[in-house]
Structures are given as C-alpha cells and as structure tokens.
Amino acid sequence: MVKNDTPTGPTAIEVRNLAFHYGASQALFDINIAIPARQVTALIGPSGCGKSTFLRTLNRMNDIIPGVRVEGDILIDNENIYRDKIDVVRLRKRVGMVFQKSNPFPKSIFENVAYGPRIHGMNDKGQLGEIVEQSLRQAALWDEVKDRLGNNAVGLSGGQQQRLCIARALAVQPEILLMDEPASALDPKSTARVEDLIDELKTKYTIVIVTHNMQQAARVSDWTAFFYEGRLVEYGRTKRVFTNPKEKQTEDYITGRFG
C-alpha cells in the first residue's frame, strides 16, 4: 500500500490506476497520485525507476515512441487526456516541457521564444514582441539578452540556454510546466539561478520536476514522490518525506543506502 499524503487545496493533475508499457515490458504499475496546483512536485528515485516515463505521460510525450500502451486515467481540469480524439497539440500547449539538455533552436533568441506563439497562429509583431519580453522576464533572462535578441541562441551559455528553453515553454502560456532534470548539466551558479526561477514560477504555474539530486528536491519542492521499479512507493509533503519517511525504501534511498 502506497503511503500517500493527500493535498488539501486545488489539484492540477489527478492520476488514477496508471500503468504504462513499452511493448511487452511494463514500466509503470498502478500509479495513483494527486498533484497540487501552483506548487512544485519533485519526482525522485534511482535511474530506471520510471520517473521520467511518468513525467512524459502527463503531456503524452511518450506517444511518439512506437508500441507504447497506457492504462488508467490522467485528468487535467477533470478532462481525461487519454480519451479518444483529445487534441494533443492543445494539450502540449497547456502542459509545457523543459528537457534535461537545453535544446535551443538554431535561430535568434527572439525567434526561439516566438516559435510557439507563431505555431499557434500569433503573427502580430507587436504582440509577439510583448510575449517574448514577458517570457524572457519570467525566465530571468531579459536583462542579459535584451540588447541582442537577433543573435543566434546557440551562442548563449549553458545556463542561459536552459533559461531560454524555459522562456520558450512559457511563451504559449501553459498551466503546467514539466521539467526533466533541468539543471543536471549546469554549473552550480546556473543551477542556483534555475532553482530560484522555479520558486518564482510556482506562484503562476504547477511544476513537476524530475531530479536525481536529493538536496535539490528538498530545496525546490513542496511535494515529493518516490518511485522505485516503476511503482510509486511514497508521496507526501517534501519536509515530511525527507525527515520522517513512512517507508523503509524511501528512507534508504534518501539517506544514500542505495540508488
């Protein structure tokens, strides 16, 4: 039996009896979790435990892999995102994603951020300019790049590139932001910037972050879910999970006995 704490406020994502298969191999088993709105939920666990697979079920990024199969329900605003005829493009506008490795397009800084709004039909130059500035400000990057928006984004530092990717995700005004180890390739200073940014963004967005860094999970998250071998072992408020875990597996992982 999973030792879950239950969020008392508004819920952004409700996952019920989720199972996930890569062909004949099952990667997730009977996941049930309620992710609170406008808070940070960290997914932790050893490599290969299913946390990134789970993250990608939340905006159907796994759909691009041949032979996958999903059972159970994931509700966002009480809508099952795995029902037939769901608009996956609209879903991914509502549920943005930032990947482990920064992946700026080989375009200008401006066009990187404007890309999403353009795809969704926004062509007004003035409005695009406002969206780009607002998104870069939200990503704490505007002051560093405002005088070189026409420069190629691949010329930015690693930390700046990752914040640009966050700005790009924010430009389409998502409700939820998924982050798959967003700071794992960054130096300590850039990591601190990204962590500060996550703390600021949660006032407006629901954030779900995969991290292998226990200290980072403890610093940035309000809730923590511990995965092991495709199962959700324990879920609760981060402070409680880290100081008083209910499951021995959770305690052993957090204290470094395995993983």
PDB file of C-alpha atoms in Angstrom:
ATOM      1  CA  MET A   1       0.000   0.000   0.000  1.00  0.00           C
ATOM      2  CA  VAL A   2       1.443   3.380  -1.052  1.00  0.00           C
ATOM      3  CA  LYS A   3       1.908   5.754   1.875  1.00  0.00           C
ATOM      4  CA  ASN A   4       0.370   8.903   0.378  1.00  0.00           C
ATOM      5  CA  ASP A   5      -0.372  12.263   1.907  1.00  0.00           C
ATOM      6  CA  THR A   6      -3.342  13.956   0.243  1.00  0.00           C
ATOM      7  CA  PRO A   7      -3.177  17.578  -0.942  1.00  0.00           C
ATOM      8  CA  THR A   8      -5.945  19.624   0.634  1.00  0.00           C
ATOM      9  CA  GLY A   9      -6.025  22.510  -1.872  1.00  0.00           C
ATOM     10  CA  PRO A  10      -6.849  22.598  -5.604  1.00  0.00           C
ATOM     11  CA  THR A  11      -5.490  19.710  -7.661  1.00  0.00           C
ATOM     12  CA  ALA A  12      -3.956  20.300 -11.102  1.00  0.00           C
ATOM     13  CA  ILE A  13      -3.439  16.662 -12.129  1.00  0.00           C
ATOM     14  CA  GLU A  14      -5.235  13.538 -10.947  1.00  0.00           C
ATOM     15  CA  VAL A  15      -3.639  10.204 -11.891  1.00  0.00           C
ATOM     16  CA  ARG A  16      -5.706   7.065 -11.381  1.00  0.00           C
ATOM     17  CA  ASN A  17      -4.530   3.465 -11.744  1.00  0.00           C
ATOM     18  CA  LEU A  18      -1.927   4.381 -14.346  1.00  0.00           C
ATOM     19  CA  ALA A  19       0.046   1.576 -15.975  1.00  0.00           C
ATOM     20  CA  PHE A  20       2.477   2.062 -18.852  1.00  0.00           C
ATOM     21  CA  HIS A  21       4.006  -0.467 -21.225  1.00  0.00           C
ATOM     22  CA  TYR A  22       6.859  -0.269 -23.730  1.00  0.00           C
ATOM     23  CA  GLY A  23       5.779  -3.157 -25.964  1.00  0.00           C
ATOM     24  CA  ALA A  24       5.840  -6.287 -23.773  1.00  0.00           C
ATOM     25  CA  SER A  25       7.766  -4.525 -20.992  1.00  0.00           C
ATOM     26  CA  GLN A  26       5.807  -2.782 -18.225  1.00  0.00           C
ATOM     27  CA  ALA A  27       7.438   0.402 -16.925  1.00  0.00           C
ATOM     28  CA  LEU A  28       4.782   1.802 -14.549  1.00  0.00           C
ATOM     29  CA  PHE A  29       2.449  -0.096 -12.219  1.00  0.00           C
ATOM     30  CA  ASP A  30      -0.828   1.206 -10.758  1.00  0.00           C
ATOM     31  CA  ILE A  31       0.198   4.818 -10.122  1.00  0.00           C
ATOM     32  CA  ASN A  32      -2.294   6.925  -8.140  1.00  0.00           C
ATOM     33  CA  ILE A  33      -1.346  10.494  -7.297  1.00  0.00           C
ATOM     34  CA  ALA A  34      -2.973  13.927  -6.950  1.00  0.00           C
ATOM     35  CA  ILE A  35      -0.608  16.749  -7.927  1.00  0.00           C
ATOM     36  CA  PRO A  36      -1.494  20.091  -6.281  1.00  0.00           C
ATOM     37  CA  ALA A  37      -1.942  23.257  -8.308  1.00  0.00           C
ATOM     38  CA  ARG A  38       0.658  26.036  -8.217  1.00  0.00           C
ATOM     39  CA  GLN A  39       3.134  24.066  -6.176  1.00  0.00           C
ATOM     40  CA  VAL A  40       6.321  22.168  -7.056  1.00  0.00           C
ATOM     41  CA  THR A  41       6.193  18.376  -7.014  1.00  0.00           C
ATOM     42  CA  ALA A  42       9.533  16.544  -7.253  1.00  0.00           C
ATOM     43  CA  LEU A  43       9.802  13.013  -8.647  1.00  0.00           C
ATOM     44  CA  ILE A  44      12.773  11.163  -7.155  1.00  0.00           C
ATOM     45  CA  GLY A  45      14.174   7.647  -7.361  1.00  0.00           C
ATOM     46  CA  PRO A  46      17.107   5.701  -8.828  1.00  0.00           C
ATOM     47  CA  SER A  47      17.847   5.616 -12.572  1.00  0.00           C
ATOM     48  CA  GLY A  48      15.374   3.485 -14.469  1.00  0.00           C
ATOM     49  CA  CYS A  49      12.667   3.650 -11.797  1.00  0.00           C
ATOM     50  CA  GLY A  50      10.060   5.196 -14.130  1.00  0.00           C
ATOM     51  CA  LYS A  51      10.047   8.816 -13.001  1.00  0.00           C
ATOM     52  CA  SER A  52      10.854  10.301 -16.443  1.00  0.00           C
ATOM     53  CA  THR A  53       8.436   7.887 -18.114  1.00  0.00           C
ATOM     54  CA  PHE A  54       5.758   9.047 -15.679  1.00  0.00           C
ATOM     55  CA  LEU A  55       6.575  12.720 -16.323  1.00  0.00           C
ATOM     56  CA  ARG A  56       6.140  12.197 -20.067  1.00  0.00           C
ATOM     57  CA  THR A  57       2.737  10.586 -19.620  1.00  0.00           C
ATOM     58  CA  LEU A  58       1.480  13.939 -18.300  1.00  0.00           C
ATOM     59  CA  ASN A  59       1.637  15.569 -21.744  1.00  0.00           C
ATOM     60  CA  ARG A  60       1.664  12.386 -23.843  1.00  0.00           C
ATOM     61  CA  MET A  61       5.261  12.802 -24.974  1.00  0.00           C
ATOM     62  CA  ASN A  62       5.569   9.010 -24.870  1.00  0.00           C
ATOM     63  CA  ASP A  63       3.092   8.819 -27.770  1.00  0.00           C
ATOM     64  CA  ILE A  64       5.948   9.358 -30.222  1.00  0.00           C
ATOM     65  CA  ILE A  65       7.511   6.004 -29.206  1.00  0.00           C
ATOM     66  CA  PRO A  66       6.220   3.029 -31.249  1.00  0.00           C
ATOM     67  CA  GLY A  67       4.446   0.238 -29.369  1.00  0.00           C
ATOM     68  CA  VAL A  68       3.637   2.030 -26.116  1.00  0.00           C
ATOM     69  CA  ARG A  69       0.397   1.323 -24.259  1.00  0.00           C
ATOM     70  CA  VAL A  70      -1.268   3.265 -21.449  1.00  0.00           C
ATOM     71  CA  GLU A  71      -3.918   2.039 -19.000  1.00  0.00           C
ATOM     72  CA  GLY A  72      -5.733   4.143 -16.420  1.00  0.00           C
ATOM     73  CA  ASP A  73      -6.672   7.809 -16.391  1.00  0.00           C
ATOM     74  CA  ILE A  74      -4.869  11.137 -16.142  1.00  0.00           C
ATOM     75  CA  LEU A  75      -7.205  14.037 -15.512  1.00  0.00           C
ATOM     76  CA  ILE A  76      -6.267  17.678 -16.052  1.00  0.00           C
ATOM     77  CA  ASP A  77      -9.113  20.094 -15.271  1.00  0.00           C
ATOM     78  CA  ASN A  78     -11.307  16.970 -14.946  1.00  0.00           C
ATOM     79  CA  GLU A  79     -10.570  16.002 -18.566  1.00  0.00           C
ATOM     80  CA  ASN A  80      -9.018  12.605 -19.250  1.00  0.00           C
ATOM     81  CA  ILE A  81      -6.046  13.388 -21.507  1.00  0.00           C
ATOM     82  CA  TYR A  82      -6.004   9.801 -22.810  1.00  0.00           C
ATOM     83  CA  ARG A  83      -9.579   9.778 -24.077  1.00  0.00           C
ATOM     84  CA  ASP A  84     -10.180   9.357 -27.809  1.00  0.00           C
ATOM     85  CA  LYS A  85      -9.993  12.444 -30.023  1.00  0.00           C
ATOM     86  CA  ILE A  86      -8.126  14.607 -27.494  1.00  0.00           C
ATOM     87  CA  ASP A  87      -6.252  17.458 -29.187  1.00  0.00           C
ATOM     88  CA  VAL A  88      -2.641  16.573 -28.301  1.00  0.00           C
ATOM     89  CA  VAL A  89      -1.289  19.858 -29.721  1.00  0.00           C
ATOM     90  CA  ARG A  90      -3.622  21.791 -27.419  1.00  0.00           C
ATOM     91  CA  LEU A  91      -2.650  19.517 -24.514  1.00  0.00           C
ATOM     92  CA  ARG A  92       1.056  20.249 -25.006  1.00  0.00           C
ATOM     93  CA  LYS A  93       0.271  23.966 -25.111  1.00  0.00           C
ATOM     94  CA  ARG A  94      -1.331  23.599 -21.663  1.00  0.00           C
ATOM     95  CA  VAL A  95       1.398  21.295 -20.358  1.00  0.00           C
ATOM     96  CA  GLY A  96       4.829  22.605 -21.350  1.00  0.00           C
ATOM     97  CA  MET A  97       8.106  20.741 -21.001  1.00  0.00           C
ATOM     98  CA  VAL A  98      11.746  21.585 -20.332  1.00  0.00           C
ATOM     99  CA  PHE A  99      14.267  18.839 -21.016  1.00  0.00           C
ATOM    100  CA  GLN A 100      17.461  17.751 -19.304  1.00  0.00           C
ATOM    101  CA  LYS A 101      19.688  19.054 -22.093  1.00  0.00           C
ATOM    102  CA  SER A 102      18.982  22.582 -23.243  1.00  0.00           C
ATOM    103  CA  ASN A 103      17.864  22.440 -26.855  1.00  0.00           C
ATOM    104  CA  PRO A 104      17.607  25.931 -28.331  1.00  0.00           C
ATOM    105  CA  PHE A 105      16.680  26.080 -31.998  1.00  0.00           C
ATOM    106  CA  PRO A 106      19.474  27.363 -34.316  1.00  0.00           C
ATOM    107  CA  LYS A 107      17.569  30.637 -34.643  1.00  0.00           C
ATOM    108  CA  SER A 108      17.718  34.029 -32.989  1.00  0.00           C
ATOM    109  CA  ILE A 109      16.902  34.416 -29.307  1.00  0.00           C
ATOM    110  CA  PHE A 110      13.725  36.269 -30.331  1.00  0.00           C
ATOM    111  CA  GLU A 111      12.588  33.559 -32.750  1.00  0.00           C
ATOM    112  CA  ASN A 112      13.212  30.804 -30.201  1.00  0.00           C
ATOM    113  CA  VAL A 113      10.699  32.370 -27.835  1.00  0.00           C
ATOM    114  CA  ALA A 114       8.285  33.459 -30.581  1.00  0.00           C
ATOM    115  CA  TYR A 115       8.238  29.988 -32.155  1.00  0.00           C
ATOM    116  CA  GLY A 116       5.396  28.536 -30.064  1.00  0.00           C
ATOM    117  CA  PRO A 117       3.052  31.520 -30.358  1.00  0.00           C
ATOM    118  CA  ARG A 118       3.677  31.574 -34.144  1.00  0.00           C
ATOM    119  CA  ILE A 119       2.794  27.869 -34.394  1.00  0.00           C
ATOM    120  CA  HIS A 120      -0.479  28.646 -32.624  1.00  0.00           C
ATOM    121  CA  GLY A 121      -1.360  31.407 -35.092  1.00  0.00           C
ATOM    122  CA  MET A 122       0.086  34.546 -33.484  1.00  0.00           C
ATOM    123  CA  ASN A 123       1.624  36.760 -36.196  1.00  0.00           C
ATOM    124  CA  ASP A 124       1.143  40.291 -34.867  1.00  0.00           C
ATOM    125  CA  LYS A 125       4.639  41.769 -34.476  1.00  0.00           C
ATOM    126  CA  GLY A 126       3.746  43.984 -31.538  1.00  0.00           C
ATOM    127  CA  GLN A 127       2.048  41.189 -29.609  1.00  0.00           C
ATOM    128  CA  LEU A 128       4.893  38.786 -30.366  1.00  0.00           C
ATOM    129  CA  GLY A 129       7.359  41.346 -29.027  1.00  0.00           C
ATOM    130  CA  GLU A 130       5.357  41.650 -25.809  1.00  0.00           C
ATOM    131  CA  ILE A 131       5.150  37.869 -25.399  1.00  0.00           C
ATOM    132  CA  VAL A 132       8.898  37.464 -25.990  1.00  0.00           C
ATOM    133  CA  GLU A 133       9.776  40.171 -23.463  1.00  0.00           C
ATOM    134  CA  GLN A 134       7.334  38.881 -20.842  1.00  0.00           C
ATOM    135  CA  SER A 135       8.545  35.273 -21.238  1.00  0.00           C
ATOM    136  CA  LEU A 136      12.215  36.256 -21.025  1.00  0.00           C
ATOM    137  CA  ARG A 137      11.469  38.351 -17.931  1.00  0.00           C
ATOM    138  CA  GLN A 138       9.659  35.401 -16.328  1.00  0.00           C
ATOM    139  CA  ALA A 139      12.693  33.245 -17.103  1.00  0.00           C
ATOM    140  CA  ALA A 140      15.022  35.836 -15.508  1.00  0.00           C
ATOM    141  CA  LEU A 141      16.874  36.282 -18.801  1.00  0.00           C
ATOM    142  CA  TRP A 142      15.579  39.566 -20.254  1.00  0.00           C
ATOM    143  CA  ASP A 143      18.220  41.853 -18.750  1.00  0.00           C
ATOM    144  CA  GLU A 144      21.003  39.611 -20.080  1.00  0.00           C
ATOM    145  CA  VAL A 145      19.764  39.357 -23.677  1.00  0.00           C
ATOM    146  CA  LYS A 146      17.513  42.368 -24.380  1.00  0.00           C
ATOM    147  CA  ASP A 147      20.190  44.079 -26.499  1.00  0.00           C
ATOM    148  CA  ARG A 148      20.948  41.001 -28.634  1.00  0.00           C
ATOM    149  CA  LEU A 149      17.607  39.403 -29.375  1.00  0.00           C
ATOM    150  CA  GLY A 150      18.675  38.958 -33.001  1.00  0.00           C
ATOM    151  CA  ASN A 151      21.740  36.883 -32.056  1.00  0.00           C
ATOM    152  CA  ASN A 152      21.780  33.120 -32.539  1.00  0.00           C
ATOM    153  CA  ALA A 153      20.615  31.381 -29.365  1.00  0.00           C
ATOM    154  CA  VAL A 154      23.282  28.674 -29.599  1.00  0.00           C
ATOM    155  CA  GLY A 155      25.835  31.349 -28.641  1.00  0.00           C
ATOM    156  CA  LEU A 156      24.362  31.647 -25.134  1.00  0.00           C
ATOM    157  CA  SER A 157      25.978  29.941 -22.139  1.00  0.00           C
ATOM    158  CA  GLY A 158      24.552  26.614 -20.955  1.00  0.00           C
ATOM    159  CA  GLY A 159      22.656  28.204 -18.092  1.00  0.00           C
ATOM    160  CA  GLN A 160      21.274  30.935 -20.345  1.00  0.00           C
ATOM    161  CA  GLN A 161      20.222  28.347 -22.923  1.00  0.00           C
ATOM    162  CA  GLN A 162      18.268  26.434 -20.303  1.00  0.00           C
ATOM    163  CA  ARG A 163      16.517  29.596 -19.115  1.00  0.00           C
ATOM    164  CA  LEU A 164      15.761  30.390 -22.778  1.00  0.00           C
ATOM    165  CA  CYS A 165      14.134  26.965 -23.105  1.00  0.00           C
ATOM    166  CA  ILE A 166      12.053  27.778 -20.018  1.00  0.00           C
ATOM    167  CA  ALA A 167      11.060  31.100 -21.626  1.00  0.00           C
ATOM    168  CA  ARG A 168      10.132  29.241 -24.808  1.00  0.00           C
ATOM    169  CA  ALA A 169       7.892  26.902 -22.818  1.00  0.00           C
ATOM    170  CA  LEU A 170       6.254  29.843 -21.012  1.00  0.00           C
ATOM    171  CA  ALA A 171       5.575  31.777 -24.234  1.00  0.00           C
ATOM    172  CA  VAL A 172       2.481  29.682 -25.056  1.00  0.00           C
ATOM    173  CA  GLN A 173       1.074  30.355 -21.566  1.00  0.00           C
ATOM    174  CA  PRO A 174       0.863  26.811 -20.191  1.00  0.00           C
ATOM    175  CA  GLU A 175      -0.923  25.889 -16.979  1.00  0.00           C
ATOM    176  CA  ILE A 176       1.590  23.192 -16.061  1.00  0.00           C
ATOM    177  CA  LEU A 177       5.364  23.026 -16.553  1.00  0.00           C
ATOM    178  CA  LEU A 178       7.174  19.681 -16.640  1.00  0.00           C
ATOM    179  CA  MET A 179      10.934  19.706 -16.038  1.00  0.00           C
ATOM    180  CA  ASP A 180      13.106  16.636 -16.652  1.00  0.00           C
ATOM    181  CA  GLU A 181      16.322  17.183 -14.642  1.00  0.00           C
ATOM    182  CA  PRO A 182      16.561  20.783 -15.916  1.00  0.00           C
ATOM    183  CA  ALA A 183      19.761  21.616 -14.003  1.00  0.00           C
ATOM    184  CA  SER A 184      21.696  18.351 -14.228  1.00  0.00           C
ATOM    185  CA  ALA A 185      24.025  19.630 -16.972  1.00  0.00           C
ATOM    186  CA  LEU A 186      24.600  23.054 -15.383  1.00  0.00           C
ATOM    187  CA  ASP A 187      27.309  24.505 -13.159  1.00  0.00           C
ATOM    188  CA  PRO A 188      26.403  25.341  -9.524  1.00  0.00           C
ATOM    189  CA  LYS A 189      25.789  29.043 -10.206  1.00  0.00           C
ATOM    190  CA  SER A 190      23.455  28.338 -13.144  1.00  0.00           C
ATOM    191  CA  THR A 191      21.729  25.619 -11.121  1.00  0.00           C
ATOM    192  CA  ALA A 192      21.018  28.129  -8.353  1.00  0.00           C
ATOM    193  CA  ARG A 193      19.509  30.528 -10.925  1.00  0.00           C
ATOM    194  CA  VAL A 194      17.213  27.810 -12.257  1.00  0.00           C
ATOM    195  CA  GLU A 195      16.178  26.804  -8.717  1.00  0.00           C
ATOM    196  CA  ASP A 196      15.382  30.431  -7.826  1.00  0.00           C
ATOM    197  CA  LEU A 197      13.385  30.666 -11.029  1.00  0.00           C
ATOM    198  CA  ILE A 198      11.354  27.559 -10.171  1.00  0.00           C
ATOM    199  CA  ASP A 199      10.483  29.118  -6.810  1.00  0.00           C
ATOM    200  CA  GLU A 200       9.245  32.283  -8.553  1.00  0.00           C
ATOM    201  CA  LEU A 201       7.307  30.455 -11.275  1.00  0.00           C
ATOM    202  CA  LYS A 202       5.247  28.306  -8.907  1.00  0.00           C
ATOM    203  CA  THR A 203       3.131  31.338  -7.994  1.00  0.00           C
ATOM    204  CA  LYS A 204       1.633  31.079 -11.500  1.00  0.00           C
ATOM    205  CA  TYR A 205       2.292  27.529 -12.683  1.00  0.00           C
ATOM    206  CA  THR A 206       2.015  23.965 -11.456  1.00  0.00           C
ATOM    207  CA  ILE A 207       5.528  22.491 -11.731  1.00  0.00           C
ATOM    208  CA  VAL A 208       6.510  18.828 -11.806  1.00  0.00           C
ATOM    209  CA  ILE A 209      10.259  18.216 -11.765  1.00  0.00           C
ATOM    210  CA  VAL A 210      12.323  15.047 -12.105  1.00  0.00           C
ATOM    211  CA  THR A 211      15.610  15.304 -10.224  1.00  0.00           C
ATOM    212  CA  HIS A 212      18.310  12.866  -9.165  1.00  0.00           C
ATOM    213  CA  ASN A 213      19.644  15.447  -6.698  1.00  0.00           C
ATOM    214  CA  MET A 214      18.196  14.925  -3.221  1.00  0.00           C
ATOM    215  CA  GLN A 215      19.330  18.334  -1.988  1.00  0.00           C
ATOM    216  CA  GLN A 216      17.686  19.982  -4.974  1.00  0.00           C
ATOM    217  CA  ALA A 217      14.412  18.136  -4.373  1.00  0.00           C
ATOM    218  CA  ALA A 218      14.471  19.247  -0.736  1.00  0.00           C
ATOM    219  CA  ARG A 219      15.200  22.863  -1.735  1.00  0.00           C
ATOM    220  CA  VAL A 220      12.747  23.446  -4.564  1.00  0.00           C
ATOM    221  CA  SER A 221       9.725  21.204  -3.991  1.00  0.00           C
ATOM    222  CA  ASP A 222       6.625  21.352  -1.841  1.00  0.00           C
ATOM    223  CA  TRP A 223       5.702  17.703  -2.500  1.00  0.00           C
ATOM    224  CA  THR A 224       7.892  14.676  -3.228  1.00  0.00           C
ATOM    225  CA  ALA A 225       7.020  11.380  -4.916  1.00  0.00           C
ATOM    226  CA  PHE A 226       9.483   8.491  -4.545  1.00  0.00           C
ATOM    227  CA  PHE A 227       9.451   5.941  -7.382  1.00  0.00           C
ATOM    228  CA  TYR A 228      11.121   2.533  -7.332  1.00  0.00           C
ATOM    229  CA  GLU A 229      10.982  -0.141 -10.048  1.00  0.00           C
ATOM    230  CA  GLY A 230       8.022   1.501 -11.759  1.00  0.00           C
ATOM    231  CA  ARG A 231       5.944   1.880  -8.611  1.00  0.00           C
ATOM    232  CA  LEU A 232       5.065   4.912  -6.516  1.00  0.00           C
ATOM    233  CA  VAL A 233       6.406   3.945  -3.100  1.00  0.00           C
ATOM    234  CA  GLU A 234       5.637   7.102  -1.142  1.00  0.00           C
ATOM    235  CA  TYR A 235       4.200  10.558  -1.756  1.00  0.00           C
ATOM    236  CA  GLY A 236       3.823  13.483   0.584  1.00  0.00           C
ATOM    237  CA  ARG A 237       4.932  16.919   1.639  1.00  0.00           C
ATOM    238  CA  THR A 238       8.639  17.224   0.993  1.00  0.00           C
ATOM    239  CA  LYS A 239       9.576  18.135   4.557  1.00  0.00           C
ATOM    240  CA  ARG A 240       7.715  15.089   5.919  1.00  0.00           C
ATOM    241  CA  VAL A 241       9.099  12.690   3.295  1.00  0.00           C
ATOM    242  CA  PHE A 242      12.682  13.797   3.935  1.00  0.00           C
ATOM    243  CA  THR A 243      12.517  13.982   7.729  1.00  0.00           C
ATOM    244  CA  ASN A 244      10.007  11.262   8.560  1.00  0.00           C
ATOM    245  CA  PRO A 245       9.532   8.823   5.659  1.00  0.00           C
ATOM    246  CA  LYS A 246       6.899   6.158   6.255  1.00  0.00           C
ATOM    247  CA  GLU A 247       8.565   3.535   4.067  1.00  0.00           C
ATOM    248  CA  LYS A 248      11.985   1.984   4.721  1.00  0.00           C
ATOM    249  CA  GLN A 249      12.725   2.011   0.960  1.00  0.00           C
ATOM    250  CA  THR A 250      12.206   5.778   0.938  1.00  0.00           C
ATOM    251  CA  GLU A 251      14.479   6.261   3.935  1.00  0.00           C
ATOM    252  CA  ASP A 252      17.178   4.035   2.441  1.00  0.00           C
ATOM    253  CA  TYR A 253      17.154   5.985  -0.838  1.00  0.00           C
ATOM    254  CA  ILE A 254      17.127   9.451   0.742  1.00  0.00           C
ATOM    255  CA  THR A 255      19.981   8.534   3.118  1.00  0.00           C
ATOM    256  CA  GLY A 256      22.071   7.151   0.250  1.00  0.00           C
ATOM    257  CA  ARG A 257      21.949   3.449   1.129  1.00  0.00           C
ATOM    258  CA  PHE A 258      21.114   2.686  -2.498  1.00  0.00           C
ATOM    259  CA  GLY A 259      20.455   4.479  -5.786  1.00  0.00           C
TER     260      GLY A 259
END
